[in-house]
Amino acid sequence: MRFFRNNLFLSAVLAVACAFATPAVQAQQAQKPVAIVSFTPLEKLLKDSTYILRACNVPEFGGIFNMMATTYTQGLDPKRPIGVSVTLDGQNPVGLVFVPVSDRSRFFAALETMGIEPDDLGDGLFEIDANGQTIFAKESNGWLFIAQAEDSLNSLPQNPATLLGDLPNKYDIAVRLNVQALPADLKDMAVQQMRIGLENTLNEQGGLSDQEREDAARASEAQIAQLESFISDTEQVILGWSIDSVGQKTFFDAAAQFMEGTKFANQANAMKDLKSAYSAFQLPGTSASFRATSTYNDEADKEMAKQNLKNSMVQIRKQIDDANTSEDSKELVRNLAEALLELTEKTIDEGTFDGAGSLSVADDTLRVLFGGRIADGRALEGELKKLVAGLPNSSEKPDVKFDYETFQGVTLHSIALPVKIADPNARKIFGDELKIWVGTADKAFMVSMDPTGDGSLKAAIEAMQAAPNAPATPFEGVIEFTDLLKFAQAVSPNPILDNVLQTIQEFDGKDKVEVIGSIIPRGGIYRLSIDEGVLRAAGTAAKMGSGGGGGF
């Protein structure tokens, strides 16, 4: 999901720009909030906060937090959400906080224990000196509204909770940015800052030829055009954090939704029925894995992707030129790089990306597997043969066997690469020889690093071919930490690591960090999920590290 992955960052930039708009920004009064901040009802927020602090192995802070929160939130309604609405008035952002109250007098009494004494101005209006800053509050229809200016309290919504939508039900804390409500000048400022950044980056790249500089400038202009299109297409961006005590995890969401009928909305909708040929392509007993799948047909986007690829090749060529090796070896690597560039461009032209990778440490043996779709796998095979044929004969030359077997339509090749590793722990992992197994097919390449043979590669090929064109999301990635920690401890024992491992083993099946990218109507969402076992392990490591136990 390339467009979405790139543009979430731009959305975050816009959110920050909105929140910290300066007087230099000339904007018209927005017709609706440009941003909404949502807090789940206090009852749930306190419960979830206690859980997350316990899950992070610092339960003592949970007790202190609850005691203070209970003391200073007396008089608030714990069953209704809290929110902040941000609008733009002329040059300035205007924030309106709304807090549900069941007994305003009790709430103000709690504030007085902190030295904050509201001054009653009459008609439900109060002036508050908060650490030298004057703010105003007004009670209306069971809500206490708080703002920096008295005028902001003249016209108040009957039920501000409707501004939050379903955010309080989905997240403990969330921010929704309404991009279409941003004034044109603020959007132009974001584009201009992007332009300045790209120009500075281009100017810092020395040694470019006139053609390379022209290509880089063309790519920069294409990126700016994409940013402008993204801003005009985006309806809203949502960032949310939720704590799931029942599921024993916490997760963060980043989502973007686009205007109906726009370019990005159409791209998202086109990927709602994605299929992947690599959904089952992974090692058995995997400890970490990913799969990425996307399609796009916009010719301008393809050209920009290819131009960015060419710009990257400029740096790769320079690194090859600066490498401490013979000119013949450099020429071989240059030729391979150029061939890979051409193959990747062809893959971009076809508009389909699909691939997966995984890592396993089962039996205390490191295995790595990855592969994906490519426009011409046979051409890649040919380039590898050219590279090996050009290598000089020496004791360090890899032992390569091309076309040693055809397995279910995939041609297999093996590479045994001598390695010299001084570190004894690294030698436990890699030994004195790195064994690599390569598979090539008409539209695919596969690579396996496995000291025990090609069995894991063949098993992955069988599993892959048994589940062709499986329904897929744009991205899935997962790390299971228990197995990785066991492997690290076996390779290099460490007292902190031992305690961390004991902690995480208490949470069988709850030791994962996952990232999943999904399609929603007219947009997409990425979720980062962290299991309680990982939180506990991190808390244990932090405690031991702060106590002088060393690091790992």
Coordinates of C-alpha atoms in Angstrom, one line a residue:
M1 CA 0.0 0.0 0.0
R2 CA 2.7 2.4 -1.2
F3 CA 0.6 5.6 -1.4
F4 CA -0.8 5.2 2.1
R5 CA 2.5 4.3 3.7
N6 CA 4.2 7.4 2.3
N7 CA 1.5 9.8 3.0
L8 CA 0.7 9.0 6.7
F9 CA 3.9 10.9 7.5
L10 CA 2.6 13.9 5.5
S11 CA -0.7 13.7 7.4
A12 CA 1.2 13.8 10.7
V13 CA 3.1 16.9 9.5
L14 CA -0.2 18.6 8.7
A15 CA -1.6 17.7 12.1
V16 CA 1.4 19.3 13.9
A17 CA 1.2 22.4 11.6
C18 CA -2.4 22.8 12.6
A19 CA -1.8 22.4 16.3
F20 CA 1.0 24.9 16.3
A21 CA -0.2 27.4 13.7
T22 CA 1.7 30.7 14.0
P23 CA 0.4 34.2 13.7
A24 CA 2.0 34.3 10.3
V25 CA -0.6 32.0 8.9
Q26 CA -3.5 33.9 7.4
A27 CA -6.7 31.8 7.6
Q28 CA -10.4 32.2 7.4
Q29 CA -12.7 31.0 10.2
A30 CA -13.3 27.3 9.7
Q31 CA -16.8 26.1 9.3
K32 CA -16.0 23.0 11.5
P33 CA -13.2 22.0 13.8
V34 CA -9.9 21.4 12.1
A35 CA -9.0 18.9 14.8
I36 CA -10.7 16.9 17.5
V37 CA -9.0 15.3 20.5
S38 CA -10.9 12.5 22.2
F39 CA -10.5 10.9 25.6
T40 CA -12.5 7.8 26.6
P41 CA -14.8 8.1 29.7
L42 CA -12.8 8.6 32.9
E43 CA -14.0 5.3 34.3
K44 CA -12.5 3.3 31.5
L45 CA -9.4 5.6 31.2
L46 CA -8.5 5.0 34.8
K47 CA -9.0 1.3 34.5
D48 CA -6.9 1.0 31.4
S49 CA -4.2 3.2 32.8
T50 CA -3.9 0.9 35.8
Y51 CA -3.7 -2.1 33.5
I52 CA -1.0 -0.6 31.2
L53 CA 1.2 0.5 34.1
R54 CA 0.9 -3.0 35.6
A55 CA 1.6 -4.5 32.2
C56 CA 4.7 -2.4 31.9
N57 CA 5.9 -3.9 35.2
V58 CA 5.5 -0.7 37.2
P59 CA 2.2 -1.3 39.2
E60 CA 3.3 1.0 41.9
F61 CA 2.8 4.0 39.6
G62 CA -0.7 2.7 38.8
G63 CA -1.7 3.1 42.5
I64 CA -0.2 6.6 42.7
F65 CA -1.9 7.6 39.4
N66 CA -5.3 6.3 40.5
M67 CA -5.1 8.0 43.9
M68 CA -4.3 11.4 42.4
A69 CA -6.8 11.0 39.6
T70 CA -9.6 10.1 42.0
T71 CA -8.7 13.0 44.2
Y72 CA -8.6 15.7 41.4
T73 CA -11.5 14.5 39.3
Q74 CA -14.2 14.6 41.9
G75 CA -17.4 16.0 40.5
L76 CA -16.7 14.8 37.0
D77 CA -19.0 12.3 35.3
P78 CA -16.9 9.2 34.8
K79 CA -19.2 7.6 32.2
R80 CA -19.0 10.3 29.6
P81 CA -16.0 11.2 27.4
I82 CA -13.7 14.3 27.5
G83 CA -12.8 16.2 24.3
V84 CA -11.0 19.1 22.8
S85 CA -12.2 20.9 19.6
V86 CA -9.7 23.1 17.7
T87 CA -10.9 25.7 15.2
L88 CA -9.1 28.5 13.4
D89 CA -10.1 32.1 14.1
G90 CA -8.2 34.4 11.8
Q91 CA -4.6 33.9 12.5
N92 CA -4.9 31.7 15.6
P93 CA -5.9 28.2 16.6
V94 CA -8.8 28.2 19.2
G95 CA -9.1 25.3 21.5
L96 CA -12.3 24.4 23.3
V97 CA -12.1 21.8 26.1
F98 CA -15.3 20.1 27.2
V99 CA -15.5 18.0 30.4
P100 CA -18.6 16.2 31.7
V101 CA -19.5 17.3 35.2
S102 CA -21.9 15.8 37.7
D103 CA -21.1 18.3 40.5
R104 CA -19.2 21.4 39.5
S105 CA -18.8 22.5 43.1
R106 CA -17.0 19.3 44.0
F107 CA -14.7 19.6 41.0
F108 CA -13.8 23.2 41.8
A109 CA -13.2 22.2 45.4
A110 CA -10.7 19.6 44.1
L111 CA -9.0 22.2 42.0
E112 CA -8.6 24.4 45.1
T113 CA -6.5 21.7 46.7
M114 CA -4.0 22.4 43.9
G115 CA -4.1 26.1 44.5
I116 CA -6.4 26.8 41.6
E117 CA -9.4 28.9 42.7
P118 CA -11.9 29.8 40.0
D119 CA -13.4 33.3 40.2
D120 CA -17.2 33.3 39.7
L121 CA -18.0 36.0 37.1
G122 CA -21.8 35.2 37.1
D123 CA -24.1 33.5 34.6
G124 CA -22.1 30.2 35.0
L125 CA -18.9 31.9 33.8
F126 CA -15.6 31.5 35.7
E127 CA -12.1 33.0 35.4
I128 CA -9.3 30.7 36.4
D129 CA -5.6 31.6 37.0
A130 CA -3.7 28.4 36.0
N131 CA 0.0 28.9 36.8
G132 CA -0.1 32.5 35.6
Q133 CA -2.2 31.8 32.6
T134 CA -5.8 33.1 32.6
I135 CA -8.4 30.8 31.2
F136 CA -12.2 30.8 31.3
A137 CA -14.8 28.1 32.0
K138 CA -18.5 27.9 31.6
E139 CA -21.0 25.3 32.7
S140 CA -23.8 24.4 30.3
N141 CA -26.1 21.4 29.9
G142 CA -23.9 19.1 32.2
W143 CA -20.6 20.1 30.6
L144 CA -17.9 22.4 31.7
F145 CA -16.4 24.2 28.7
I146 CA -12.9 25.7 29.0
A147 CA -11.2 28.1 26.7
Q148 CA -8.4 30.7 26.6
A149 CA -10.8 33.5 25.6
E150 CA -14.1 34.5 27.1
D151 CA -15.6 35.1 23.6
S152 CA -15.0 31.4 22.8
L153 CA -17.7 30.5 25.3
N154 CA -20.4 32.6 23.8
S155 CA -21.9 29.9 21.5
L156 CA -21.6 26.4 22.9
P157 CA -22.8 23.1 21.5
Q158 CA -25.7 21.4 23.3
N159 CA -24.0 18.0 23.3
P160 CA -20.3 18.3 22.4
A161 CA -19.9 14.5 22.6
T162 CA -21.4 14.3 19.1
L163 CA -18.2 16.0 17.9
L164 CA -16.2 13.0 19.0
G165 CA -18.2 10.5 17.0
D166 CA -17.2 6.9 17.8
L167 CA -13.6 7.8 18.8
P168 CA -14.2 7.4 22.6
N169 CA -15.5 3.9 22.0
K170 CA -12.6 2.8 19.8
Y171 CA -9.6 4.5 21.6
D172 CA -8.5 5.7 25.0
I173 CA -6.9 8.7 23.3
A174 CA -7.4 9.8 19.7
V175 CA -6.9 12.8 17.4
R176 CA -8.9 13.4 14.2
L177 CA -7.7 16.0 11.7
N178 CA -10.3 17.3 9.3
V179 CA -8.0 18.2 6.4
Q180 CA -10.7 19.7 4.3
A181 CA -11.3 22.3 7.1
L182 CA -7.7 23.5 6.9
P183 CA -7.4 26.9 5.3
A184 CA -5.7 27.2 1.9
D185 CA -2.8 29.2 3.3
L186 CA -1.9 26.5 5.8
K187 CA -2.0 23.8 3.1
D188 CA 0.2 26.0 0.9
M189 CA 2.7 26.4 3.8
A190 CA 2.9 22.6 4.2
V191 CA 3.7 22.3 0.5
Q192 CA 6.2 25.1 0.6
Q193 CA 8.1 23.5 3.5
M194 CA 8.2 20.3 1.6
R195 CA 9.6 22.1 -1.4
I196 CA 12.3 23.8 0.7
G197 CA 13.3 20.5 2.3
L198 CA 13.6 18.7 -1.0
E199 CA 15.6 21.6 -2.5
N200 CA 18.0 21.6 0.5
T201 CA 18.5 17.9 0.1
L202 CA 19.3 18.3 -3.6
N203 CA 21.8 21.1 -2.9
E204 CA 23.6 18.9 -0.4
Q205 CA 24.2 16.2 -2.9
G206 CA 27.6 17.0 -4.4
G207 CA 29.2 15.5 -7.5
L208 CA 26.0 15.1 -9.5
S209 CA 26.1 15.4 -13.3
D210 CA 23.8 17.9 -15.0
Q211 CA 21.5 15.0 -16.1
E212 CA 21.5 13.5 -12.6
R213 CA 20.6 16.9 -11.1
E214 CA 17.9 17.4 -13.6
D215 CA 16.4 13.9 -12.9
A216 CA 16.5 14.6 -9.1
A217 CA 14.8 17.9 -9.6
R218 CA 12.1 16.3 -11.7
A219 CA 11.5 13.6 -9.0
S220 CA 11.3 16.4 -6.4
E221 CA 8.6 18.2 -8.4
A222 CA 6.7 14.9 -8.8
Q223 CA 6.8 14.4 -5.0
I224 CA 5.5 17.9 -4.4
A225 CA 2.7 17.4 -6.9
Q226 CA 1.8 14.2 -5.1
L227 CA 1.7 16.0 -1.8
E228 CA -0.6 18.7 -3.2
S229 CA -2.9 16.0 -4.6
F230 CA -2.8 14.1 -1.3
I231 CA -3.8 17.3 0.7
S232 CA -6.6 18.0 -1.7
D233 CA -7.8 14.4 -1.7
T234 CA -7.7 13.7 2.1
E235 CA -10.9 14.1 4.1
Q236 CA -9.6 13.1 7.5
V237 CA -6.6 11.6 9.4
I238 CA -7.0 9.7 12.6
L239 CA -4.3 8.8 15.2
G240 CA -5.6 6.6 18.1
W241 CA -4.2 4.7 21.1
S242 CA -6.2 2.0 22.8
I243 CA -5.5 -0.3 25.8
D244 CA -7.1 -3.7 25.6
S245 CA -6.9 -5.3 29.1
V246 CA -9.1 -8.2 28.0
G247 CA -6.9 -9.0 25.0
Q248 CA -3.8 -8.3 27.0
K249 CA -2.3 -5.8 24.6
T250 CA -2.2 -2.2 23.5
F251 CA -2.4 -0.8 20.0
F252 CA -1.8 2.3 18.0
D253 CA -3.8 3.2 14.8
A254 CA -2.9 5.6 12.0
A255 CA -5.6 6.0 9.4
A256 CA -6.3 8.2 6.4
Q257 CA -9.6 8.5 4.5
F258 CA -10.0 10.3 1.2
M259 CA -12.7 12.3 -0.5
E260 CA -15.1 10.2 -2.6
G261 CA -14.0 9.9 -6.3
T262 CA -10.5 11.3 -5.8
K263 CA -7.3 9.6 -7.0
F264 CA -6.3 8.2 -3.6
A265 CA -9.8 7.1 -2.7
N266 CA -9.9 5.1 -6.0
Q267 CA -6.5 3.6 -5.3
A268 CA -7.6 2.5 -1.8
N269 CA -10.9 1.0 -3.2
A270 CA -9.0 -0.8 -5.9
M271 CA -7.0 -2.7 -3.2
K272 CA -10.0 -3.9 -1.1
D273 CA -9.9 -7.3 -2.8
L274 CA -6.1 -7.8 -2.8
K275 CA -4.8 -11.3 -3.5
S276 CA -1.3 -12.6 -2.5
A277 CA 0.7 -15.6 -3.8
Y278 CA 3.0 -15.3 -0.8
S279 CA 0.5 -15.6 2.1
A280 CA 1.9 -19.0 3.1
F281 CA 5.5 -18.4 2.0
Q282 CA 7.3 -18.6 5.3
L283 CA 9.5 -20.8 7.4
P284 CA 8.0 -23.3 9.8
G285 CA 8.2 -22.2 13.4
T286 CA 8.8 -18.6 12.3
S287 CA 9.8 -16.0 14.9
A288 CA 9.5 -13.0 12.7
S289 CA 7.7 -12.5 9.4
F290 CA 6.3 -10.0 7.0
R291 CA 4.2 -9.9 3.8
A292 CA 3.5 -6.9 1.6
T293 CA 1.1 -6.7 -1.4
S294 CA -0.1 -3.8 -3.4
T295 CA -1.3 -2.8 -6.9
Y296 CA -1.5 0.5 -8.6
N297 CA -2.1 1.7 -12.2
D298 CA -1.6 5.4 -12.1
E299 CA 1.1 6.2 -14.7
A300 CA 2.3 9.3 -13.0
D301 CA 2.9 7.4 -9.8
K302 CA 4.8 4.7 -11.7
E303 CA 7.0 7.3 -13.4
M304 CA 7.7 8.9 -10.0
A305 CA 8.6 5.5 -8.5
K306 CA 11.0 4.8 -11.3
Q307 CA 12.6 8.3 -11.1
N308 CA 13.1 7.8 -7.3
L309 CA 14.7 4.4 -8.1
K310 CA 17.1 6.1 -10.5
N311 CA 18.0 8.7 -7.9
S312 CA 18.8 5.9 -5.5
M313 CA 21.0 4.3 -8.1
V314 CA 23.1 7.5 -8.2
Q315 CA 24.2 6.9 -4.6
I316 CA 24.7 3.2 -5.2
R317 CA 27.0 3.9 -8.1
K318 CA 29.0 6.2 -5.9
Q319 CA 29.3 3.6 -3.2
I320 CA 30.5 1.1 -5.8
D321 CA 33.1 3.6 -7.1
D322 CA 34.4 4.2 -3.6
A323 CA 34.6 0.5 -2.6
N324 CA 38.0 -0.9 -1.6
T325 CA 38.2 -3.6 -4.3
S326 CA 39.5 -4.1 -7.8
E327 CA 38.1 -2.3 -10.8
D328 CA 37.0 -5.6 -12.4
S329 CA 35.0 -6.5 -9.3
K330 CA 33.4 -3.0 -9.3
E331 CA 32.4 -3.5 -12.9
L332 CA 30.7 -6.8 -12.1
V333 CA 28.7 -5.2 -9.3
R334 CA 27.8 -2.2 -11.5
N335 CA 26.5 -4.4 -14.2
L336 CA 24.4 -6.4 -11.7
A337 CA 23.0 -3.2 -10.1
E338 CA 22.0 -1.8 -13.5
A339 CA 20.3 -5.1 -14.4
L340 CA 18.4 -5.1 -11.1
L341 CA 17.4 -1.5 -11.8
E342 CA 16.0 -2.5 -15.2
L343 CA 14.1 -5.5 -13.7
T344 CA 12.7 -3.4 -10.9
E345 CA 11.5 -0.7 -13.4
K346 CA 9.7 -3.5 -15.4
T347 CA 8.1 -4.7 -12.2
I348 CA 6.9 -1.2 -11.5
D349 CA 5.4 -0.9 -15.0
E350 CA 3.4 -4.1 -14.3
G351 CA 1.9 -2.4 -11.3
T352 CA 1.8 -5.4 -8.9
F353 CA 4.0 -5.9 -5.9
D354 CA 3.8 -9.1 -3.8
G355 CA 6.4 -10.6 -1.5
A356 CA 7.2 -12.0 2.0
G357 CA 10.0 -12.9 4.3
S358 CA 10.5 -14.7 7.6
L359 CA 13.1 -15.6 10.2
S360 CA 13.3 -18.7 12.3
V361 CA 15.5 -19.6 15.3
A362 CA 14.0 -23.1 15.9
D363 CA 16.5 -25.7 17.2
D364 CA 18.9 -22.8 17.9
T365 CA 19.6 -22.5 14.2
L366 CA 19.2 -19.2 12.4
R367 CA 17.2 -19.5 9.1
V368 CA 16.2 -16.6 6.8
L369 CA 13.7 -16.7 3.9
F370 CA 12.4 -14.1 1.6
G371 CA 11.0 -13.8 -1.9
G372 CA 8.7 -11.9 -4.1
R373 CA 7.2 -11.2 -7.5
I374 CA 9.5 -9.8 -10.2
A375 CA 8.9 -9.0 -13.8
D376 CA 11.4 -11.5 -15.1
G377 CA 12.9 -14.1 -12.8
R378 CA 14.8 -15.8 -15.6
A379 CA 16.6 -12.6 -16.4
L380 CA 17.6 -12.3 -12.8
E381 CA 19.0 -15.8 -12.9
G382 CA 21.0 -14.9 -16.0
E383 CA 22.5 -11.8 -14.4
L384 CA 23.6 -13.9 -11.4
K385 CA 25.3 -16.4 -13.7
K386 CA 27.1 -13.5 -15.4
L387 CA 28.3 -12.2 -12.0
V388 CA 29.6 -15.5 -10.8
A389 CA 31.3 -16.3 -14.2
G390 CA 33.2 -13.0 -13.9
L391 CA 34.6 -13.6 -10.4
P392 CA 38.3 -14.3 -10.3
N393 CA 39.5 -17.7 -9.1
S394 CA 40.6 -17.6 -5.4
S395 CA 40.3 -19.5 -2.2
E396 CA 37.5 -17.0 -1.2
K397 CA 35.5 -17.5 -4.3
P398 CA 32.0 -18.9 -3.5
D399 CA 31.1 -22.4 -4.5
V400 CA 28.1 -21.9 -6.7
K401 CA 25.9 -24.6 -8.3
F402 CA 23.4 -23.3 -10.8
D403 CA 20.3 -25.2 -11.9
Y404 CA 21.0 -28.2 -9.6
E405 CA 17.3 -29.1 -9.4
T406 CA 13.9 -28.0 -10.6
F407 CA 11.3 -28.2 -7.8
Q408 CA 7.6 -27.5 -8.7
G409 CA 8.5 -25.2 -11.5
V410 CA 11.2 -23.3 -9.5
T411 CA 14.8 -23.6 -10.6
L412 CA 17.1 -24.0 -7.6
H413 CA 20.7 -22.8 -7.2
S414 CA 23.1 -23.1 -4.2
I415 CA 25.8 -20.7 -3.0
A416 CA 28.4 -21.7 -0.3
L417 CA 30.2 -18.6 0.8
P418 CA 33.3 -18.8 3.0
V419 CA 33.2 -16.4 5.9
K420 CA 35.8 -15.3 8.5
I421 CA 34.2 -14.2 11.7
A422 CA 36.4 -13.3 14.7
D423 CA 33.6 -12.9 17.2
P424 CA 32.9 -16.3 18.8
N425 CA 29.2 -15.6 19.4
A426 CA 28.7 -14.6 15.7
R427 CA 30.5 -17.8 14.7
K428 CA 27.9 -19.8 16.7
I429 CA 25.3 -18.4 14.4
F430 CA 27.0 -18.5 11.0
G431 CA 29.8 -21.0 11.3
D432 CA 32.6 -20.9 8.8
E433 CA 30.4 -21.1 5.7
L434 CA 27.3 -19.3 4.7
K435 CA 24.9 -21.5 2.8
I436 CA 22.4 -19.7 0.5
W437 CA 19.7 -21.3 -1.6
V438 CA 18.2 -19.4 -4.5
G439 CA 15.0 -20.2 -6.4
T440 CA 14.0 -18.5 -9.7
A441 CA 10.9 -18.8 -11.8
D442 CA 9.2 -16.8 -14.6
K443 CA 7.8 -14.2 -12.2
A444 CA 9.5 -14.9 -8.9
F445 CA 12.7 -15.0 -7.0
M446 CA 13.3 -16.7 -3.6
V447 CA 16.3 -16.7 -1.3
S448 CA 16.9 -19.0 1.7
M449 CA 19.8 -18.9 4.2
D450 CA 19.8 -22.2 6.0
P451 CA 22.9 -24.2 7.1
T452 CA 20.9 -27.4 7.1
G453 CA 20.0 -27.5 3.4
D454 CA 17.3 -26.5 1.0
G455 CA 14.4 -28.3 2.9
S456 CA 13.0 -25.1 4.4
L457 CA 12.9 -23.4 0.9
K458 CA 11.2 -26.4 -0.7
A459 CA 8.6 -26.5 2.2
A460 CA 7.8 -22.8 1.7
I461 CA 7.4 -23.3 -2.1
E462 CA 5.0 -26.2 -1.4
A463 CA 3.0 -24.2 1.1
M464 CA 2.9 -21.2 -1.3
Q465 CA 1.7 -23.2 -4.2
A466 CA -1.0 -24.8 -2.1
A467 CA -2.5 -21.4 -1.3
P468 CA -2.3 -19.3 -4.5
N469 CA -4.1 -16.0 -4.7
A470 CA -5.2 -15.9 -1.0
P471 CA -7.1 -12.8 0.2
A472 CA -4.6 -10.4 1.6
T473 CA -4.2 -7.0 3.4
P474 CA -1.6 -4.5 2.1
F475 CA 0.9 -5.4 4.9
E476 CA 1.4 -7.8 7.7
G477 CA 4.4 -8.1 10.0
V478 CA 4.9 -9.9 13.3
I479 CA 7.7 -10.6 15.7
E480 CA 7.5 -13.3 18.4
F481 CA 9.9 -12.3 21.1
T482 CA 10.1 -15.4 23.3
D483 CA 11.9 -17.5 20.6
L484 CA 14.2 -14.7 19.7
L485 CA 15.2 -14.1 23.4
K486 CA 15.8 -17.8 23.9
F487 CA 18.1 -17.8 20.8
A488 CA 20.0 -14.7 22.0
Q489 CA 20.4 -16.2 25.4
A490 CA 21.8 -19.4 23.9
V491 CA 24.2 -17.5 21.8
S492 CA 25.4 -15.0 24.4
P493 CA 24.1 -15.5 28.0
N494 CA 23.3 -12.4 29.9
P495 CA 21.7 -12.0 33.4
I496 CA 19.3 -9.2 32.4
L497 CA 18.3 -11.3 29.3
D498 CA 17.7 -14.3 31.6
N499 CA 15.3 -12.3 33.8
V500 CA 13.5 -10.8 30.8
L501 CA 13.1 -14.3 29.3
Q502 CA 11.6 -15.6 32.5
T503 CA 9.1 -12.7 32.5
I504 CA 8.0 -13.1 28.9
Q505 CA 7.6 -16.9 29.3
E506 CA 4.8 -16.3 31.8
F507 CA 2.7 -14.9 28.9
D508 CA 2.5 -17.9 26.6
G509 CA 1.1 -16.7 23.2
K510 CA 1.1 -13.0 24.3
D511 CA 4.7 -12.2 23.2
K512 CA 4.1 -10.5 19.8
V513 CA 4.5 -7.2 18.2
E514 CA 2.4 -6.9 15.1
V515 CA 1.9 -4.3 12.3
I516 CA -1.1 -4.8 10.0
G517 CA -2.1 -2.5 7.2
S518 CA -5.8 -2.8 6.1
I519 CA -8.1 -1.2 3.6
I520 CA -11.1 0.8 4.9
P521 CA -13.7 2.5 2.7
R522 CA -11.9 5.3 0.7
G523 CA -8.7 4.8 2.7
G524 CA -6.4 2.7 4.8
I525 CA -5.3 2.1 8.3
Y526 CA -2.1 0.8 9.9
R527 CA -2.2 -0.8 13.4
L528 CA 0.8 -1.4 15.6
S529 CA -0.1 -3.9 18.4
I530 CA 2.0 -4.9 21.4
D531 CA 1.2 -7.9 23.6
E532 CA 1.5 -7.7 27.4
G533 CA 4.4 -10.2 27.5
V534 CA 6.5 -7.7 25.5
L535 CA 5.5 -4.8 27.7
R536 CA 6.3 -6.8 30.8
A537 CA 9.7 -7.9 29.4
A538 CA 10.5 -4.3 28.5
G539 CA 9.6 -3.1 32.0
T540 CA 11.8 -5.8 33.5
A541 CA 14.7 -4.8 31.3
A542 CA 14.3 -1.1 32.1
K543 CA 14.1 -1.8 35.9
M544 CA 17.3 -4.0 35.8
G545 CA 19.1 -1.5 33.6
S546 CA 18.3 1.4 35.8
G547 CA 19.5 -0.6 38.8
G548 CA 22.9 -1.0 37.4
G549 CA 22.5 -4.5 35.9
G550 CA 24.0 -3.6 32.6
G551 CA 22.5 -3.8 29.1
F552 CA 22.2 -6.4 26.4

